[in-house]
PDB file of N, CA and C in Angstrom:
ATOM      1  N   MET A   8       2.165  19.843 -19.507  1.00  0.00           N
ATOM      2  CA  MET A   8       1.365  18.779 -19.156  1.00  0.00           C
ATOM      3  C   MET A   8       2.064  18.092 -17.954  1.00  0.00           C
ATOM      4  N   ALA A   9       1.192  17.647 -17.129  1.00  0.00           N
ATOM      5  CA  ALA A   9       1.759  16.890 -15.896  1.00  0.00           C
ATOM      6  C   ALA A   9       2.573  15.817 -16.188  1.00  0.00           C
ATOM      7  N   SER A  10       3.639  15.556 -15.436  1.00  0.00           N
ATOM      8  CA  SER A  10       4.586  14.395 -15.747  1.00  0.00           C
ATOM      9  C   SER A  10       3.927  13.150 -15.671  1.00  0.00           C
ATOM     10  N   TRP A  11       3.002  12.986 -14.731  1.00  0.00           N
ATOM     11  CA  TRP A  11       2.222  11.660 -14.646  1.00  0.00           C
ATOM     12  C   TRP A  11       1.371  11.363 -15.793  1.00  0.00           C
ATOM     13  N   ILE A  12       1.076  12.403 -16.593  1.00  0.00           N
ATOM     14  CA  ILE A  12       0.287  12.146 -17.783  1.00  0.00           C
ATOM     15  C   ILE A  12       1.286  12.009 -19.056  1.00  0.00           C
ATOM     16  N   GLU A  13       2.431  12.777 -18.982  1.00  0.00           N
ATOM     17  CA  GLU A  13       3.256  12.869 -20.139  1.00  0.00           C
ATOM     18  C   GLU A  13       3.977  11.527 -20.337  1.00  0.00           C
ATOM     19  N   LYS A  14       4.506  10.892 -19.264  1.00  0.00           N
ATOM     20  CA  LYS A  14       5.156   9.534 -19.363  1.00  0.00           C
ATOM     21  C   LYS A  14       4.349   8.543 -19.977  1.00  0.00           C
ATOM     22  N   PRO A  15       3.126   8.243 -19.458  1.00  0.00           N
ATOM     23  CA  PRO A  15       2.245   7.295 -20.049  1.00  0.00           C
ATOM     24  C   PRO A  15       1.914   7.579 -21.558  1.00  0.00           C
ATOM     25  N   CYS A  16       1.730   8.807 -21.911  1.00  0.00           N
ATOM     26  CA  CYS A  16       1.462   9.227 -23.255  1.00  0.00           C
ATOM     27  C   CYS A  16       2.660   8.826 -24.143  1.00  0.00           C
ATOM     28  N   ILE A  17       3.870   9.067 -23.621  1.00  0.00           N
ATOM     29  CA  ILE A  17       5.075   8.831 -24.397  1.00  0.00           C
ATOM     30  C   ILE A  17       5.157   7.339 -24.642  1.00  0.00           C
ATOM     31  N   ASP A  18       4.983   6.527 -23.569  1.00  0.00           N
ATOM     32  CA  ASP A  18       4.886   5.110 -23.674  1.00  0.00           C
ATOM     33  C   ASP A  18       3.816   4.564 -24.652  1.00  0.00           C
ATOM     34  N   LEU A  19       2.631   5.189 -24.657  1.00  0.00           N
ATOM     35  CA  LEU A  19       1.572   4.853 -25.564  1.00  0.00           C
ATOM     36  C   LEU A  19       1.962   5.151 -26.996  1.00  0.00           C
ATOM     37  N   LEU A  20       2.555   6.186 -27.148  1.00  0.00           N
ATOM     38  CA  LEU A  20       3.063   6.590 -28.532  1.00  0.00           C
ATOM     39  C   LEU A  20       4.062   5.592 -29.135  1.00  0.00           C
ATOM     40  N   LYS A  21       4.922   5.255 -28.228  1.00  0.00           N
ATOM     41  CA  LYS A  21       6.022   4.203 -28.620  1.00  0.00           C
ATOM     42  C   LYS A  21       5.323   2.909 -29.027  1.00  0.00           C
ATOM     43  N   LYS A  22       4.379   2.430 -28.128  1.00  0.00           N
ATOM     44  CA  LYS A  22       3.676   1.128 -28.476  1.00  0.00           C
ATOM     45  C   LYS A  22       2.882   1.273 -29.744  1.00  0.00           C
ATOM     46  N   LEU A  23       2.344   2.454 -30.066  1.00  0.00           N
ATOM     47  CA  LEU A  23       1.594   2.546 -31.314  1.00  0.00           C
ATOM     48  C   LEU A  23       2.448   2.561 -32.478  1.00  0.00           C
ATOM     49  N   ASN A  24       3.652   3.191 -32.434  1.00  0.00           N
ATOM     50  CA  ASN A  24       4.593   3.210 -33.487  1.00  0.00           C
ATOM     51  C   ASN A  24       5.266   1.960 -33.631  1.00  0.00           C
ATOM     52  N   ASP A  25       5.388   1.063 -32.782  1.00  0.00           N
ATOM     53  CA  ASP A  25       5.997  -0.211 -32.809  1.00  0.00           C
ATOM     54  C   ASP A  25       5.166  -1.229 -33.508  1.00  0.00           C
ATOM     55  N   ILE A  26       3.846  -0.899 -33.823  1.00  0.00           N
ATOM     56  CA  ILE A  26       3.071  -1.879 -34.426  1.00  0.00           C
ATOM     57  C   ILE A  26       3.397  -2.033 -35.946  1.00  0.00           C
ATOM     58  N   PRO A  27       3.669  -3.229 -36.354  1.00  0.00           N
ATOM     59  CA  PRO A  27       4.093  -3.448 -37.841  1.00  0.00           C
ATOM     60  C   PRO A  27       2.890  -3.102 -38.871  1.00  0.00           C
ATOM     61  N   LEU A  28       3.159  -2.687 -40.000  1.00  0.00           N
ATOM     62  CA  LEU A  28       2.350  -2.386 -41.004  1.00  0.00           C
ATOM     63  C   LEU A  28       1.676  -3.707 -41.537  1.00  0.00           C
ATOM     64  N   ASP A  29       0.428  -3.853 -41.352  1.00  0.00           N
ATOM     65  CA  ASP A  29      -0.273  -5.028 -41.840  1.00  0.00           C
ATOM     66  C   ASP A  29      -1.770  -4.632 -41.924  1.00  0.00           C
ATOM     67  N   ASP A  30      -2.542  -5.678 -42.236  1.00  0.00           N
ATOM     68  CA  ASP A  30      -4.133  -5.423 -42.353  1.00  0.00           C
ATOM     69  C   ASP A  30      -4.782  -5.131 -41.100  1.00  0.00           C
ATOM     70  N   LYS A  31      -4.196  -5.597 -39.924  1.00  0.00           N
ATOM     71  CA  LYS A  31      -4.788  -5.317 -38.616  1.00  0.00           C
ATOM     72  C   LYS A  31      -4.239  -4.294 -37.749  1.00  0.00           C
ATOM     73  N   ARG A  32      -3.428  -3.422 -38.441  1.00  0.00           N
ATOM     74  CA  ARG A  32      -2.634  -2.400 -37.714  1.00  0.00           C
ATOM     75  C   ARG A  32      -3.595  -1.417 -37.073  1.00  0.00           C
ATOM     76  N   GLU A  33      -4.614  -0.941 -37.675  1.00  0.00           N
ATOM     77  CA  GLU A  33      -5.508   0.069 -37.142  1.00  0.00           C
ATOM     78  C   GLU A  33      -6.222  -0.499 -35.975  1.00  0.00           C
ATOM     79  N   SER A  34      -6.649  -1.783 -36.023  1.00  0.00           N
ATOM     80  CA  SER A  34      -7.467  -2.370 -34.918  1.00  0.00           C
ATOM     81  C   SER A  34      -6.481  -2.563 -33.731  1.00  0.00           C
ATOM     82  N   ARG A  35      -5.268  -3.006 -33.888  1.00  0.00           N
ATOM     83  CA  ARG A  35      -4.322  -3.147 -32.895  1.00  0.00           C
ATOM     84  C   ARG A  35      -4.052  -1.735 -32.194  1.00  0.00           C
ATOM     85  N   GLN A  36      -3.791  -0.772 -33.108  1.00  0.00           N
ATOM     86  CA  GLN A  36      -3.592   0.515 -32.481  1.00  0.00           C
ATOM     87  C   GLN A  36      -4.759   1.068 -31.752  1.00  0.00           C
ATOM     88  N   LEU A  37      -5.902   0.832 -32.140  1.00  0.00           N
ATOM     89  CA  LEU A  37      -7.114   1.240 -31.470  1.00  0.00           C
ATOM     90  C   LEU A  37      -7.241   0.602 -30.136  1.00  0.00           C
ATOM     91  N   THR A  38      -6.868  -0.840 -30.069  1.00  0.00           N
ATOM     92  CA  THR A  38      -6.902  -1.482 -28.816  1.00  0.00           C
ATOM     93  C   THR A  38      -5.893  -0.891 -27.867  1.00  0.00           C
ATOM     94  N   ILE A  39      -4.678  -0.748 -28.364  1.00  0.00           N
ATOM     95  CA  ILE A  39      -3.627  -0.093 -27.417  1.00  0.00           C
ATOM     96  C   ILE A  39      -3.952   1.287 -26.950  1.00  0.00           C
ATOM     97  N   LEU A  40      -4.580   2.133 -27.817  1.00  0.00           N
ATOM     98  CA  LEU A  40      -4.939   3.466 -27.548  1.00  0.00           C
ATOM     99  C   LEU A  40      -6.172   3.410 -26.385  1.00  0.00           C
ATOM    100  N   MET A  41      -7.116   2.564 -26.686  1.00  0.00           N
ATOM    101  CA  MET A  41      -8.157   2.573 -25.552  1.00  0.00           C
ATOM    102  C   MET A  41      -7.685   2.028 -24.246  1.00  0.00           C
ATOM    103  N   ASN A  42      -6.748   1.121 -24.278  1.00  0.00           N
ATOM    104  CA  ASN A  42      -6.281   0.518 -22.977  1.00  0.00           C
ATOM    105  C   ASN A  42      -5.379   1.683 -22.338  1.00  0.00           C
ATOM    106  N   GLY A  43      -4.607   2.338 -23.140  1.00  0.00           N
ATOM    107  CA  GLY A  43      -3.751   3.488 -22.610  1.00  0.00           C
ATOM    108  C   GLY A  43      -4.572   4.554 -22.051  1.00  0.00           C
ATOM    109  N   LEU A  44      -5.574   4.939 -22.823  1.00  0.00           N
ATOM    110  CA  LEU A  44      -6.431   6.084 -22.242  1.00  0.00           C
ATOM    111  C   LEU A  44      -7.222   5.491 -20.987  1.00  0.00           C
ATOM    112  N   ALA A  45      -7.531   4.429 -20.929  1.00  0.00           N
ATOM    113  CA  ALA A  45      -8.326   3.765 -19.689  1.00  0.00           C
ATOM    114  C   ALA A  45      -7.428   3.848 -18.541  1.00  0.00           C
ATOM    115  N   GLU A  46      -6.057   3.543 -18.770  1.00  0.00           N
ATOM    116  CA  GLU A  46      -5.165   3.593 -17.661  1.00  0.00           C
ATOM    117  C   GLU A  46      -4.817   5.068 -17.120  1.00  0.00           C
ATOM    118  N   ILE A  47      -4.791   5.923 -18.030  1.00  0.00           N
ATOM    119  CA  ILE A  47      -4.614   7.290 -17.840  1.00  0.00           C
ATOM    120  C   ILE A  47      -5.768   7.811 -17.061  1.00  0.00           C
ATOM    121  N   ASN A  48      -6.931   7.443 -17.442  1.00  0.00           N
ATOM    122  CA  ASN A  48      -8.251   7.784 -16.732  1.00  0.00           C
ATOM    123  C   ASN A  48      -8.186   7.280 -15.359  1.00  0.00           C
ATOM    124  N   LYS A  49      -7.864   5.982 -15.130  1.00  0.00           N
ATOM    125  CA  LYS A  49      -7.846   5.410 -13.818  1.00  0.00           C
ATOM    126  C   LYS A  49      -6.961   6.203 -12.947  1.00  0.00           C
ATOM    127  N   GLU A  50      -5.778   6.564 -13.452  1.00  0.00           N
ATOM    128  CA  GLU A  50      -4.828   7.370 -12.609  1.00  0.00           C
ATOM    129  C   GLU A  50      -5.265   8.810 -12.270  1.00  0.00           C
ATOM    130  N   MET A  51      -6.009   9.351 -13.204  1.00  0.00           N
ATOM    131  CA  MET A  51      -6.598  10.585 -12.981  1.00  0.00           C
ATOM    132  C   MET A  51      -7.631  10.558 -11.937  1.00  0.00           C
ATOM    133  N   MET A  52      -8.471   9.570 -11.973  1.00  0.00           N
ATOM    134  CA  MET A  52      -9.583   9.346 -10.976  1.00  0.00           C
ATOM    135  C   MET A  52      -8.907   9.048  -9.590  1.00  0.00           C
ATOM    136  N   ARG A  53      -7.874   8.171  -9.523  1.00  0.00           N
ATOM    137  CA  ARG A  53      -7.183   7.875  -8.379  1.00  0.00           C
ATOM    138  C   ARG A  53      -6.675   9.152  -7.731  1.00  0.00           C
ATOM    139  N   ARG A  54      -5.980   9.966  -8.525  1.00  0.00           N
ATOM    140  CA  ARG A  54      -5.441  11.165  -7.933  1.00  0.00           C
ATOM    141  C   ARG A  54      -6.525  12.086  -7.432  1.00  0.00           C
ATOM    142  N   ALA A  55      -7.672  12.253  -8.123  1.00  0.00           N
ATOM    143  CA  ALA A  55      -8.740  13.123  -7.769  1.00  0.00           C
ATOM    144  C   ALA A  55      -9.406  12.637  -6.431  1.00  0.00           C
ATOM    145  N   ALA A  56      -9.524  11.279  -6.360  1.00  0.00           N
ATOM    146  CA  ALA A  56     -10.128  10.740  -5.134  1.00  0.00           C
ATOM    147  C   ALA A  56      -9.108  10.913  -3.922  1.00  0.00           C
ATOM    148  N   GLU A  57      -7.956  10.766  -4.150  1.00  0.00           N
ATOM    149  CA  GLU A  57      -6.816  10.951  -3.144  1.00  0.00           C
ATOM    150  C   GLU A  57      -6.939  12.409  -2.664  1.00  0.00           C
ATOM    151  N   SER A  58      -7.052  13.304  -3.648  1.00  0.00           N
ATOM    152  CA  SER A  58      -7.128  14.715  -3.320  1.00  0.00           C
ATOM    153  C   SER A  58      -8.281  15.073  -2.442  1.00  0.00           C
ATOM    154  N   VAL A  59      -9.515  14.525  -2.789  1.00  0.00           N
ATOM    155  CA  VAL A  59     -10.672  14.764  -2.050  1.00  0.00           C
ATOM    156  C   VAL A  59     -10.601  14.158  -0.669  1.00  0.00           C
ATOM    157  N   ARG A  60     -10.031  12.977  -0.521  1.00  0.00           N
ATOM    158  CA  ARG A  60      -9.935  12.331   0.767  1.00  0.00           C
ATOM    159  C   ARG A  60      -8.990  13.119   1.651  1.00  0.00           C
ATOM    160  N   MET A  61      -7.907  13.692   1.111  1.00  0.00           N
ATOM    161  CA  MET A  61      -7.099  14.480   1.872  1.00  0.00           C
ATOM    162  C   MET A  61      -7.748  15.707   2.417  1.00  0.00           C
ATOM    163  N   GLN A  62      -8.567  16.366   1.484  1.00  0.00           N
ATOM    164  CA  GLN A  62      -9.427  17.606   1.867  1.00  0.00           C
ATOM    165  C   GLN A  62     -10.346  17.257   2.915  1.00  0.00           C
ATOM    166  N   ILE A  63     -11.099  16.117   2.778  1.00  0.00           N
ATOM    167  CA  ILE A  63     -12.077  15.632   3.727  1.00  0.00           C
ATOM    168  C   ILE A  63     -11.442  15.317   5.061  1.00  0.00           C
ATOM    169  N   GLY A  64     -10.324  14.681   4.994  1.00  0.00           N
ATOM    170  CA  GLY A  64      -9.542  14.190   6.068  1.00  0.00           C
ATOM    171  C   GLY A  64      -9.037  15.366   6.835  1.00  0.00           C
ATOM    172  N   GLY A  65      -8.473  16.381   6.133  1.00  0.00           N
ATOM    173  CA  GLY A  65      -8.013  17.585   6.736  1.00  0.00           C
ATOM    174  C   GLY A  65      -9.058  18.317   7.506  1.00  0.00           C
ATOM    175  N   GLU A  66     -10.247  18.444   6.980  1.00  0.00           N
ATOM    176  CA  GLU A  66     -11.290  19.070   7.636  1.00  0.00           C
ATOM    177  C   GLU A  66     -11.793  18.294   8.789  1.00  0.00           C
ATOM    178  N   ALA A  67     -11.909  17.023   8.687  1.00  0.00           N
ATOM    179  CA  ALA A  67     -12.476  16.141   9.802  1.00  0.00           C
ATOM    180  C   ALA A  67     -11.382  16.065  10.946  1.00  0.00           C
ATOM    181  N   SER A  68     -10.205  16.173  10.641  1.00  0.00           N
ATOM    182  CA  SER A  68      -9.087  15.934  11.699  1.00  0.00           C
ATOM    183  C   SER A  68      -8.795  17.172  12.478  1.00  0.00           C
ATOM    184  N   SER A  69      -9.192  18.333  11.953  1.00  0.00           N
ATOM    185  CA  SER A  69      -8.872  19.581  12.680  1.00  0.00           C
ATOM    186  C   SER A  69      -9.528  19.768  14.032  1.00  0.00           C
ATOM    187  N   PRO A  70     -10.837  19.349  14.125  1.00  0.00           N
ATOM    188  CA  PRO A  70     -11.568  19.533  15.467  1.00  0.00           C
ATOM    189  C   PRO A  70     -11.074  18.468  16.579  1.00  0.00           C
ATOM    190  N   GLU A  71     -10.359  17.417  16.057  1.00  0.00           N
ATOM    191  CA  GLU A  71      -9.909  16.530  17.127  1.00  0.00           C
ATOM    192  C   GLU A  71      -8.752  16.988  17.884  1.00  0.00           C
ATOM    193  N   PRO A  72      -8.734  16.548  19.148  1.00  0.00           N
ATOM    194  CA  PRO A  72      -7.545  16.934  20.010  1.00  0.00           C
ATOM    195  C   PRO A  72      -6.139  16.566  19.460  1.00  0.00           C
ATOM    196  N   VAL A  73      -5.100  17.290  19.786  1.00  0.00           N
ATOM    197  CA  VAL A  73      -3.861  17.023  19.283  1.00  0.00           C
ATOM    198  C   VAL A  73      -3.277  15.805  19.952  1.00  0.00           C
ATOM    199  N   THR A  74      -3.768  15.399  21.001  1.00  0.00           N
ATOM    200  CA  THR A  74      -3.279  14.290  21.842  1.00  0.00           C
ATOM    201  C   THR A  74      -3.344  12.880  21.124  1.00  0.00           C
ATOM    202  N   LYS A  75      -3.954  12.925  19.960  1.00  0.00           N
ATOM    203  CA  LYS A  75      -4.062  11.649  19.195  1.00  0.00           C
ATOM    204  C   LYS A  75      -3.330  11.659  17.923  1.00  0.00           C
ATOM    205  N   PRO A  76      -1.966  11.793  17.907  1.00  0.00           N
ATOM    206  CA  PRO A  76      -1.154  11.845  16.706  1.00  0.00           C
ATOM    207  C   PRO A  76      -1.355  10.554  15.871  1.00  0.00           C
ATOM    208  N   LYS A  77      -1.569   9.441  16.463  1.00  0.00           N
ATOM    209  CA  LYS A  77      -1.710   8.198  15.696  1.00  0.00           C
ATOM    210  C   LYS A  77      -2.954   8.238  14.785  1.00  0.00           C
ATOM    211  N   ALA A  78      -4.133   8.811  15.264  1.00  0.00           N
ATOM    212  CA  ALA A  78      -5.279   8.851  14.543  1.00  0.00           C
ATOM    213  C   ALA A  78      -5.047   9.670  13.247  1.00  0.00           C
ATOM    214  N   THR A  79      -4.216  10.690  13.188  1.00  0.00           N
ATOM    215  CA  THR A  79      -3.991  11.485  12.041  1.00  0.00           C
ATOM    216  C   THR A  79      -3.114  10.781  11.047  1.00  0.00           C
ATOM    217  N   THR A  80      -2.314   9.773  11.352  1.00  0.00           N
ATOM    218  CA  THR A  80      -1.449   9.017  10.465  1.00  0.00           C
ATOM    219  C   THR A  80      -2.158   7.885   9.933  1.00  0.00           C
ATOM    220  N   GLU A  81      -3.053   7.232  10.686  1.00  0.00           N
ATOM    221  CA  GLU A  81      -3.725   6.086  10.212  1.00  0.00           C
ATOM    222  C   GLU A  81      -4.560   6.311   9.038  1.00  0.00           C
ATOM    223  N   PRO A  82      -5.424   7.374   8.964  1.00  0.00           N
ATOM    224  CA  PRO A  82      -6.273   7.481   7.808  1.00  0.00           C
ATOM    225  C   PRO A  82      -5.503   7.727   6.469  1.00  0.00           C
ATOM    226  N   ALA A  83      -4.305   8.341   6.498  1.00  0.00           N
ATOM    227  CA  ALA A  83      -3.437   8.485   5.385  1.00  0.00           C
ATOM    228  C   ALA A  83      -2.995   7.094   4.835  1.00  0.00           C
ATOM    229  N   ALA A  84      -2.683   6.245   5.874  1.00  0.00           N
ATOM    230  CA  ALA A  84      -2.243   4.887   5.435  1.00  0.00           C
ATOM    231  C   ALA A  84      -3.290   4.128   4.925  1.00  0.00           C
ATOM    232  N   GLU A  85      -4.496   4.259   5.514  1.00  0.00           N
ATOM    233  CA  GLU A  85      -5.649   3.570   5.037  1.00  0.00           C
ATOM    234  C   GLU A  85      -6.104   3.992   3.604  1.00  0.00           C
ATOM    235  N   SER A  86      -6.066   5.344   3.451  1.00  0.00           N
ATOM    236  CA  SER A  86      -6.494   5.919   2.145  1.00  0.00           C
ATOM    237  C   SER A  86      -5.498   5.498   1.014  1.00  0.00           C
ATOM    238  N   LYS A  87      -4.183   5.229   1.308  1.00  0.00           N
ATOM    239  CA  LYS A  87      -3.288   4.844   0.266  1.00  0.00           C
ATOM    240  C   LYS A  87      -3.545   3.424  -0.037  1.00  0.00           C
ATOM    241  N   LYS A  88      -3.961   2.602   0.998  1.00  0.00           N
ATOM    242  CA  LYS A  88      -4.228   1.122   0.795  1.00  0.00           C
ATOM    243  C   LYS A  88      -5.554   0.987  -0.100  1.00  0.00           C
ATOM    244  N   VAL A  89      -6.520   1.934   0.266  1.00  0.00           N
ATOM    245  CA  VAL A  89      -7.804   1.781  -0.491  1.00  0.00           C
ATOM    246  C   VAL A  89      -7.557   2.335  -1.903  1.00  0.00           C
ATOM    247  N   MET A  90      -6.612   3.300  -2.151  1.00  0.00           N
ATOM    248  CA  MET A  90      -6.388   3.830  -3.458  1.00  0.00           C
ATOM    249  C   MET A  90      -5.702   2.791  -4.357  1.00  0.00           C
ATOM    250  N   ASN A  91      -4.919   1.882  -3.724  1.00  0.00           N
ATOM    251  CA  ASN A  91      -4.367   0.880  -4.627  1.00  0.00           C
ATOM    252  C   ASN A  91      -5.344  -0.096  -5.220  1.00  0.00           C
ATOM    253  N   ASP A  92      -6.521  -0.121  -4.609  1.00  0.00           N
ATOM    254  CA  ASP A  92      -7.647  -0.949  -5.169  1.00  0.00           C
ATOM    255  C   ASP A  92      -8.498  -0.264  -6.099  1.00  0.00           C
ATOM    256  N   VAL A  93      -7.952  -0.032  -7.343  1.00  0.00           N
ATOM    257  CA  VAL A  93      -8.674   0.717  -8.386  1.00  0.00           C
ATOM    258  C   VAL A  93      -9.743  -0.181  -8.986  1.00  0.00           C
ATOM    259  N   PRO A  94     -10.913   0.350  -9.075  1.00  0.00           N
ATOM    260  CA  PRO A  94     -11.998  -0.485  -9.722  1.00  0.00           C
ATOM    261  C   PRO A  94     -11.764  -0.636 -11.226  1.00  0.00           C
ATOM    262  N   ASP A  95     -12.264  -1.755 -11.659  1.00  0.00           N
ATOM    263  CA  ASP A  95     -12.268  -1.983 -13.128  1.00  0.00           C
ATOM    264  C   ASP A  95     -13.235  -1.160 -13.917  1.00  0.00           C
ATOM    265  N   LEU A  96     -12.877  -0.470 -14.919  1.00  0.00           N
ATOM    266  CA  LEU A  96     -13.771   0.366 -15.648  1.00  0.00           C
ATOM    267  C   LEU A  96     -14.917  -0.430 -16.321  1.00  0.00           C
ATOM    268  N   ASP A  97     -14.737  -1.786 -16.519  1.00  0.00           N
ATOM    269  CA  ASP A  97     -15.779  -2.558 -17.118  1.00  0.00           C
ATOM    270  C   ASP A  97     -16.911  -2.658 -16.235  1.00  0.00           C
ATOM    271  N   ASP A  98     -16.758  -2.604 -14.891  1.00  0.00           N
ATOM    272  CA  ASP A  98     -17.893  -2.605 -14.031  1.00  0.00           C
ATOM    273  C   ASP A  98     -18.810  -1.406 -14.085  1.00  0.00           C
ATOM    274  N   PHE A  99     -18.241  -0.236 -14.528  1.00  0.00           N
ATOM    275  CA  PHE A  99     -19.009   0.933 -14.598  1.00  0.00           C
ATOM    276  C   PHE A  99     -20.002   0.835 -15.810  1.00  0.00           C
ATOM    277  N   ASP A 100     -19.583   0.008 -16.873  1.00  0.00           N
ATOM    278  CA  ASP A 100     -20.512  -0.135 -18.026  1.00  0.00           C
ATOM    279  C   ASP A 100     -21.675  -0.808 -17.644  1.00  0.00           C
ATOM    280  N   SER A 101     -21.617  -1.904 -16.887  1.00  0.00           N
ATOM    281  CA  SER A 101     -22.779  -2.638 -16.387  1.00  0.00           C
ATOM    282  C   SER A 101     -23.595  -1.748 -15.429  1.00  0.00           C
ATOM    283  N   PHE A 102     -23.076  -0.985 -14.623  1.00  0.00           N
ATOM    284  CA  PHE A 102     -23.726  -0.007 -13.757  1.00  0.00           C
ATOM    285  C   PHE A 102     -24.523   0.947 -14.636  1.00  0.00           C
ATOM    286  N   ASP A 103     -23.922   1.519 -15.657  1.00  0.00           N
ATOM    287  CA  ASP A 103     -24.674   2.421 -16.559  1.00  0.00           C
ATOM    288  C   ASP A 103     -25.877   1.696 -17.155  1.00  0.00           C
ATOM    289  N   GLU A 104     -25.778   0.483 -17.593  1.00  0.00           N
ATOM    290  CA  GLU A 104     -26.847  -0.276 -18.219  1.00  0.00           C
ATOM    291  C   GLU A 104     -27.944  -0.503 -17.221  1.00  0.00           C
ATOM    292  N   GLU A 105     -27.658  -0.645 -15.895  1.00  0.00           N
ATOM    293  CA  GLU A 105     -28.624  -0.885 -14.873  1.00  0.00           C
ATOM    294  C   GLU A 105     -29.275   0.428 -14.632  1.00  0.00           C
ATOM    295  N   LEU A 106     -28.552   1.480 -14.586  1.00  0.00           N
ATOM    296  CA  LEU A 106     -29.287   2.938 -14.425  1.00  0.00           C
ATOM    297  C   LEU A 106     -30.242   3.185 -15.623  1.00  0.00           C
ATOM    298  N   ASP A 107     -29.775   2.871 -16.842  1.00  0.00           N
ATOM    299  CA  ASP A 107     -30.683   3.065 -17.971  1.00  0.00           C
ATOM    300  C   ASP A 107     -31.923   2.308 -17.821  1.00  0.00           C
ATOM    301  N   MET A 108     -31.821   1.010 -17.353  1.00  0.00           N
ATOM    302  CA  MET A 108     -33.082   0.208 -17.173  1.00  0.00           C
ATOM    303  C   MET A 108     -33.931   0.689 -16.055  1.00  0.00           C
ATOM    304  N   ILE A 109     -33.383   1.239 -15.089  1.00  0.00           N
ATOM    305  CA  ILE A 109     -34.178   1.916 -13.967  1.00  0.00           C
ATOM    306  C   ILE A 109     -34.838   3.090 -14.566  1.00  0.00           C
ATOM    307  N   GLU A 110     -34.147   3.997 -15.201  1.00  0.00           N
ATOM    308  CA  GLU A 110     -34.632   5.240 -15.808  1.00  0.00           C
ATOM    309  C   GLU A 110     -35.831   4.803 -16.814  1.00  0.00           C
ATOM    310  N   GLN A 111     -35.698   3.848 -17.612  1.00  0.00           N
ATOM    311  CA  GLN A 111     -36.760   3.472 -18.479  1.00  0.00           C
ATOM    312  C   GLN A 111     -38.013   2.974 -17.692  1.00  0.00           C
ATOM    313  N   THR A 112     -37.780   2.229 -16.617  1.00  0.00           N
ATOM    314  CA  THR A 112     -38.872   1.763 -15.775  1.00  0.00           C
ATOM    315  C   THR A 112     -39.663   2.943 -15.126  1.00  0.00           C
ATOM    316  N   LEU A 113     -38.926   3.891 -14.706  1.00  0.00           N
ATOM    317  CA  LEU A 113     -39.475   5.078 -14.073  1.00  0.00           C
ATOM    318  C   LEU A 113     -40.263   6.002 -15.090  1.00  0.00           C
ATOM    319  N   ILE A 114     -39.736   6.042 -16.311  1.00  0.00           N
ATOM    320  CA  ILE A 114     -40.411   6.745 -17.369  1.00  0.00           C
ATOM    321  C   ILE A 114     -41.790   6.040 -17.671  1.00  0.00           C
ATOM    322  N   ARG A 115     -41.702   4.739 -17.791  1.00  0.00           N
ATOM    323  CA  ARG A 115     -42.891   4.021 -18.080  1.00  0.00           C
ATOM    324  C   ARG A 115     -43.969   4.140 -16.874  1.00  0.00           C
ATOM    325  N   SER A 116     -43.428   4.057 -15.686  1.00  0.00           N
ATOM    326  CA  SER A 116     -44.422   4.194 -14.592  1.00  0.00           C
ATOM    327  C   SER A 116     -44.974   5.567 -14.497  1.00  0.00           C
ATOM    328  N   ILE A 117     -44.227   6.602 -14.861  1.00  0.00           N
ATOM    329  CA  ILE A 117     -44.790   7.968 -14.879  1.00  0.00           C
ATOM    330  C   ILE A 117     -45.986   8.119 -16.005  1.00  0.00           C
ATOM    331  N   SER A 118     -45.623   7.568 -17.134  1.00  0.00           N
ATOM    332  CA  SER A 118     -46.492   7.784 -18.261  1.00  0.00           C
ATOM    333  C   SER A 118     -47.786   6.929 -18.065  1.00  0.00           C
ATOM    334  N   ASP A 119     -47.826   5.890 -17.197  1.00  0.00           N
ATOM    335  CA  ASP A 119     -48.995   5.126 -16.985  1.00  0.00           C
ATOM    336  C   ASP A 119     -50.062   5.817 -16.165  1.00  0.00           C
TER     337      ASP A 119
END
């Protein structure tokens, strides 16, 4: 397993094991588990996006003349800055709801 996944999983396991035995233990564990998995998912998506940006940037920068070394370093700095702005996963839930509403509207308009 990749080290960037293993460390958060170990931390997550420690947090889950540190919860005292009581009536709300399972709900607390579930909350911690969901938050931990969301963080791992965000990191996975960030890494995937960074990889794609590097691939796209590599293809786009190859036809440019070599006389512009500054242009090749700036996109990397900009992509790192953009990658630090990770979107909140809760925003995607509302986006899915909007897509469902659009889909239902289209289905109704087709059936009419």
